[in-house]
Amino acid sequence: MTSTSQAFLFDGKAIPFDSNETIAMALDRAGIRTLGAGQGNSTGRYFCGIGTCQACTVSVDGTRMEACLTPARIGLQVERIASVSL
Amino acid sequence: MSAAHFLSRAGWRVTVYDSGVVASGATGSADGAVSVASKKPGPLMTLAVAAVRFYEHLAETGVLVDEFISRSTFMIASQSDELDVLESQSAQLEAAGVPVRLLKGQSLAETVGAAAPSALAAVEVQGEGHAVGYRVVERLRRLGGFTIRRHCRIVGLRQSGGSVSGVVTEQGVEPADAVLLAAGLGSMDFLAGSGLIRPRKGQLIVTDRAGRDTPRFPGPLMSCRYLVSKGSHPAGKLPESRSLGLVVDPLRTGQFLIGGSREDRDDKDTADADTVASLLRDAVALSPSLARLRVIRVFAGVRAATRDGMPIVGRVGGADNVWVATGFEGDGICLGPLMGHLCQQMICGRPADQDISALGADRFGLKLADAA
Amino acid sequence: MSDREVLVIGGGPAGVAAALEMARGGLKVTLCEQGPRLGGAIHRQPDDPSRRVRVPKAQRQRWQALAEALAASPVTVLCRHMFAGVEGSGAVLLEDRASGRIVTRHPAALVLALGGVERATPVPGWQLPGVVTAGGLQMMMKSTGRAPDGDVLLAGSGPLLVAVAAQLTALGKAPVAVLERSTSAVSLRALAGLIRAPAYLWEAAGYLLPLTKAGIRLQRGASVRSIVPAGDRLSVTIVDTIGLEQRLVVDRVALHDGLLPNGNGTTPAPNGPFTVLAGDCREVLGGVAAIADGRLAGLAVLARLGQAAPDLAGAAATLRRERRTQSALNTLFDYSGSDAAHLPDDTVICRCEGRTLGQLRGMLAAGDRVSAREIKLNGRFGMGACQGRFCAEWVAAFVASQRDGQPPQVAEIVGSRWPVKPVPVSAFVDLPPSSPSE
């Protein structure tokens, strides 16, 4: 079931994942905890695990979605959503 | 709330009665455009110019500091048949003394090219602004000086000898020396005549915050179709029960406000997917990068629209101490503070800074209802 | 079979039970689940079937029975379909994550089985990466079948803390500590309630035994005062019953203060289909009750649509029993969170918008009684992407505490509009305009 050869890109870095694994789990195993800029002194991060808190939202091939609900796939371009200074 | 602010500064003891909570009507659901760009040429455009200047004045004097942001509005023509509307509105604005800049070719590409790559031409309307309706109300509330009675419905006006002597609430009669009806559609509950003001629903969309995946917007982008929708320009189209006009407004929070519709209906609690999808399709056609964002809220509000498209501001017949300020349709945020100030001047018996005779209640023969 | 479609939102036990009941009653049923697999939070299925965490046997069997019945049923299952709400004309909006599009449906009835959400009450630093909900930590274990790396501290109140501690321990990674805010000794009333529910006692015993064996301390009356970053780790200040402070440096903090019904999207929509709530989104009663409640929701739909419906007196009895158990259980815990008076002004309250307690206090400082709507619009509490799920209830309670009761309604802060959760703009762009007849 587990293959070490499959990976997606997170901010350009290859992140290996297991079959059926979500992006959030793969990132956590890769030691990545900060998933985006967030607001104020809140940053993007894994929190509720059920798609409710929206804190783990990342850009997946250009569309924003919850990392905890999104299965990883080979070649996905996942990016942190950076904030812009206003 | 503006009138309350200025009246209290003029020495009146003021009570604001709201059947719900403050800013719960169109104010709380408005786009916040303090803009002349889309106004109908004529007295309304002239007043809008004065209203923007008044916002600037309030920001400078501290009343609305940080709440009014000066900026330009960009009217965009992205289809060839919109070029005429663009040019004609631009000329009207220039005639009203509004600084405008036509953007084509290089200047167009540099200014709005990233945000709206398909634009054929644009007009930058300078000296405009943004103020969030509910935030303006909140600022005035915090400045205080008057009482707010939330969830306090006025069920009638106590009349005696050609004057109103008090307002009737569910708790009893409370004396008043002057009454200003500024209850939007609800103002008509106290006035004789029907069908004068009708509800015009508008639907708006708010996105999440832009990141680096979205280009910088120079200011709000207004599709020239908006002008057609608003009826500022005759476009030879049949009136519809729903028309859409597109404004993509970059908010201070980094979010975008996308609007809006004008619909002859009053169900302000519902937004429909059809309208929202149409607006978003148009928005993405104008600014493809918006497709990367998410819709986090959609909402609807109901504007009070008069028969002739002009607000009603002035004294009401049938009593010598009742004034009205309603029927602003989509222009309440822009005109509100100035109108509050002018109402204060009228109520104090002083000449108004601006000529608002064109807005008078007498043009419809508006009188206090007998049952009021 | 009736050709009218009924829609069930949520692929947990309540949703599956409702779908099965309605399919048995002859309705055409479509079951939508937001995640890639069915099971809900309680029966979250592992990514790799050979790697699963241990759960109580009864719990595993309950899901197995539902899953087998579902596989044998004609119910259509749509995974990765997010419920976006009921729009103004009454259509149900689903976001299909695979195609990236909005799908509209006009079901004859709608069953919402949206589950619960965890309550996590604010403490300074709860917004830091590495701080998760206990349920979020449990999801990680259930999905991957592995213990998360690093040292874990569990804190808050509720039986889930003990369950997660036991699962961590079983995976060879005992938590550094389990802090249970409640000081209440087990009351007689609570015990009497629990004795009537042997399943719970078995579950509790199953969780507690390995903990005791591993020497894990369950600190009653202790709670987290603040969390600050310490390099790549988290430095946690803990306070005990007598006010003594202690510092622990860990990698993860899992917070939990009980469960709340997931109410977003459950307000009846004008023009919407006949709608029934099922399971924890109606009332948080746990997994056993969710199945019974789902069946009852299915029954309500069958009755409404004029289909023959079985007698489900047993399900109603289950619901009553679980309600008694749950309320007995709740008396043992303290879900109120930190005393707000001790929270500093810079404590983040709204995690989405980064709004702080100081900003909320400022809004309430004036003598004028601002409304919930004003707190929302001007304070931006509940305006963020999670739509107030993690702050609205707390904000409402805080406002009430500052005003001698009279709490504002949580619904006034959350609102009832669609979309229930953020939906990509791109998903709408392909939505075909409705036909002119609509």
mmCIF file of C-alpha atoms in Angstrom, chain B residues 203-331:
data_model
loop_
_atom_site.group_PDB
_atom_site.id
_atom_site.type_symbol
_atom_site.label_atom_id
_atom_site.label_comp_id
_atom_site.label_asym_id
_atom_site.label_seq_id
_atom_site.Cartn_x
_atom_site.Cartn_y
_atom_site.Cartn_z
ATOM 1 C CA GLN B 203 -26.959 41.065 -3.646
ATOM 2 C CA LEU B 204 -23.284 41.253 -2.796
ATOM 3 C CA ILE B 205 -20.440 38.787 -2.451
ATOM 4 C CA VAL B 206 -17.397 38.886 -0.161
ATOM 5 C CA THR B 207 -14.307 36.816 -0.880
ATOM 6 C CA ASP B 208 -11.541 35.728 1.411
ATOM 7 C CA ARG B 209 -8.311 37.667 1.480
ATOM 8 C CA ALA B 210 -6.133 38.007 -1.542
ATOM 9 C CA GLY B 211 -2.635 36.659 -1.208
ATOM 10 C CA ARG B 212 0.280 37.029 -3.519
ATOM 11 C CA ASP B 213 -1.699 34.916 -5.979
ATOM 12 C CA THR B 214 -3.846 37.919 -6.843
ATOM 13 C CA PRO B 215 -2.562 41.094 -8.527
ATOM 14 C CA ARG B 216 -2.868 44.440 -6.851
ATOM 15 C CA PHE B 217 -6.017 46.326 -7.744
ATOM 16 C CA PRO B 218 -5.581 50.090 -8.212
ATOM 17 C CA GLY B 219 -9.050 50.720 -6.771
ATOM 18 C CA PRO B 220 -12.575 49.499 -7.364
ATOM 19 C CA LEU B 221 -13.215 48.357 -10.919
ATOM 20 C CA MET B 222 -16.645 49.243 -12.232
ATOM 21 C CA SER B 223 -17.834 47.602 -15.384
ATOM 22 C CA CYS B 224 -19.624 50.079 -17.608
ATOM 23 C CA ARG B 225 -22.501 47.670 -17.525
ATOM 24 C CA TYR B 226 -23.122 48.966 -13.996
ATOM 25 C CA LEU B 227 -24.126 52.314 -15.415
ATOM 26 C CA VAL B 228 -26.624 50.612 -17.664
ATOM 27 C CA SER B 229 -27.995 48.657 -14.741
ATOM 28 C CA LYS B 230 -28.308 51.719 -12.579
ATOM 29 C CA GLY B 231 -30.257 53.590 -15.196
ATOM 30 C CA SER B 232 -27.770 56.455 -15.213
ATOM 31 C CA HIS B 233 -27.634 56.100 -18.944
ATOM 32 C CA PRO B 234 -30.354 55.205 -21.350
ATOM 33 C CA ALA B 235 -29.153 52.060 -23.051
ATOM 34 C CA GLY B 236 -32.189 51.261 -25.101
ATOM 35 C CA LYS B 237 -32.829 48.186 -22.988
ATOM 36 C CA LEU B 238 -36.163 47.158 -21.661
ATOM 37 C CA PRO B 239 -36.508 47.449 -17.911
ATOM 38 C CA GLU B 240 -36.006 44.084 -16.280
ATOM 39 C CA SER B 241 -37.048 42.879 -12.888
ATOM 40 C CA ARG B 242 -33.409 42.058 -12.278
ATOM 41 C CA SER B 243 -30.342 43.747 -13.614
ATOM 42 C CA LEU B 244 -26.758 43.119 -12.750
ATOM 43 C CA GLY B 245 -23.927 45.564 -12.683
ATOM 44 C CA LEU B 246 -20.433 44.686 -11.763
ATOM 45 C CA VAL B 247 -18.179 46.409 -9.263
ATOM 46 C CA VAL B 248 -15.120 44.588 -7.938
ATOM 47 C CA ASP B 249 -14.002 46.459 -4.856
ATOM 48 C CA PRO B 250 -10.711 45.670 -3.085
ATOM 49 C CA LEU B 251 -11.426 46.107 0.619
ATOM 50 C CA ARG B 252 -8.991 47.301 3.238
ATOM 51 C CA THR B 253 -8.969 43.826 4.740
ATOM 52 C CA GLY B 254 -7.543 42.376 1.513
ATOM 53 C CA GLN B 255 -10.909 40.847 0.699
ATOM 54 C CA PHE B 256 -12.976 41.707 -2.356
ATOM 55 C CA LEU B 257 -16.545 42.877 -2.422
ATOM 56 C CA ILE B 258 -18.275 41.906 -5.632
ATOM 57 C CA GLY B 259 -21.641 43.335 -6.509
ATOM 58 C CA GLY B 260 -24.325 43.753 -7.257
ATOM 59 C CA SER B 261 -27.824 43.283 -8.454
ATOM 60 C CA ARG B 262 -30.829 45.551 -8.652
ATOM 61 C CA GLU B 263 -34.011 43.589 -8.312
ATOM 62 C CA ASP B 264 -37.581 44.719 -7.812
ATOM 63 C CA ARG B 265 -38.197 42.580 -4.758
ATOM 64 C CA ASP B 266 -37.807 42.867 -1.020
ATOM 65 C CA ASP B 267 -36.677 39.469 0.289
ATOM 66 C CA LYS B 268 -33.576 40.815 1.894
ATOM 67 C CA ASP B 269 -32.699 37.653 3.782
ATOM 68 C CA THR B 270 -32.038 35.511 0.762
ATOM 69 C CA ALA B 271 -29.332 35.481 -1.845
ATOM 70 C CA ASP B 272 -29.723 33.166 -4.812
ATOM 71 C CA ALA B 273 -27.084 31.084 -6.488
ATOM 72 C CA ASP B 274 -28.194 32.205 -9.922
ATOM 73 C CA THR B 275 -27.457 35.858 -9.246
ATOM 74 C CA VAL B 276 -24.276 35.090 -7.364
ATOM 75 C CA ALA B 277 -23.001 32.835 -10.141
ATOM 76 C CA SER B 278 -23.813 35.477 -12.783
ATOM 77 C CA LEU B 279 -21.955 38.143 -10.845
ATOM 78 C CA LEU B 280 -18.982 35.860 -10.299
ATOM 79 C CA ARG B 281 -18.884 34.866 -13.970
ATOM 80 C CA ASP B 282 -18.786 38.545 -14.932
ATOM 81 C CA ALA B 283 -16.220 39.274 -12.224
ATOM 82 C CA VAL B 284 -13.903 36.502 -13.384
ATOM 83 C CA ALA B 285 -14.324 37.590 -17.006
ATOM 84 C CA LEU B 286 -13.172 41.063 -15.954
ATOM 85 C CA SER B 287 -10.519 39.934 -13.434
ATOM 86 C CA PRO B 288 -9.508 36.308 -14.004
ATOM 87 C CA SER B 289 -7.328 36.201 -10.880
ATOM 88 C CA LEU B 290 -10.449 36.372 -8.709
ATOM 89 C CA ALA B 291 -11.086 32.738 -9.596
ATOM 90 C CA ARG B 292 -8.325 31.843 -7.131
ATOM 91 C CA LEU B 293 -10.263 33.231 -4.176
ATOM 92 C CA ARG B 294 -13.160 31.793 -2.230
ATOM 93 C CA VAL B 295 -16.597 33.193 -1.534
ATOM 94 C CA ILE B 296 -16.947 33.479 2.207
ATOM 95 C CA ARG B 297 -20.202 35.416 2.393
ATOM 96 C CA VAL B 298 -23.056 36.447 0.205
ATOM 97 C CA PHE B 299 -25.729 38.784 1.390
ATOM 98 C CA ALA B 300 -28.604 40.870 0.249
ATOM 99 C CA GLY B 301 -29.942 44.240 1.201
ATOM 100 C CA VAL B 302 -32.954 46.235 0.176
ATOM 101 C CA ARG B 303 -32.587 49.780 -1.011
ATOM 102 C CA ALA B 304 -35.388 52.305 -0.933
ATOM 103 C CA ALA B 305 -35.925 53.469 -4.505
ATOM 104 C CA THR B 306 -38.119 56.409 -5.432
ATOM 105 C CA ARG B 307 -40.179 56.734 -8.579
ATOM 106 C CA ASP B 308 -37.835 59.300 -10.120
ATOM 107 C CA GLY B 309 -34.605 57.800 -8.796
ATOM 108 C CA MET B 310 -33.890 60.825 -6.583
ATOM 109 C CA PRO B 311 -33.808 60.789 -2.776
ATOM 110 C CA ILE B 312 -36.500 62.547 -0.771
ATOM 111 C CA VAL B 313 -35.033 65.025 1.700
ATOM 112 C CA GLY B 314 -37.009 67.894 3.185
ATOM 113 C CA ARG B 315 -39.961 68.939 5.238
ATOM 114 C CA VAL B 316 -43.123 66.906 5.088
ATOM 115 C CA GLY B 317 -46.512 68.502 4.496
ATOM 116 C CA GLY B 318 -49.196 68.363 7.187
ATOM 117 C CA ALA B 319 -46.941 69.282 10.109
ATOM 118 C CA ASP B 320 -44.386 72.038 10.606
ATOM 119 C CA ASN B 321 -41.805 69.987 12.494
ATOM 120 C CA VAL B 322 -41.436 66.733 10.592
ATOM 121 C CA TRP B 323 -38.662 66.105 8.085
ATOM 122 C CA VAL B 324 -37.840 63.122 5.970
ATOM 123 C CA ALA B 325 -34.627 61.737 4.488
ATOM 124 C CA THR B 326 -35.161 58.553 2.534
ATOM 125 C CA GLY B 327 -35.157 57.049 -0.934
ATOM 126 C CA PHE B 328 -31.400 57.049 -1.384
ATOM 127 C CA GLU B 329 -31.493 53.762 -3.248
ATOM 128 C CA GLY B 330 -27.831 52.851 -3.610
ATOM 129 C CA ASP B 331 -26.450 56.239 -2.679
#
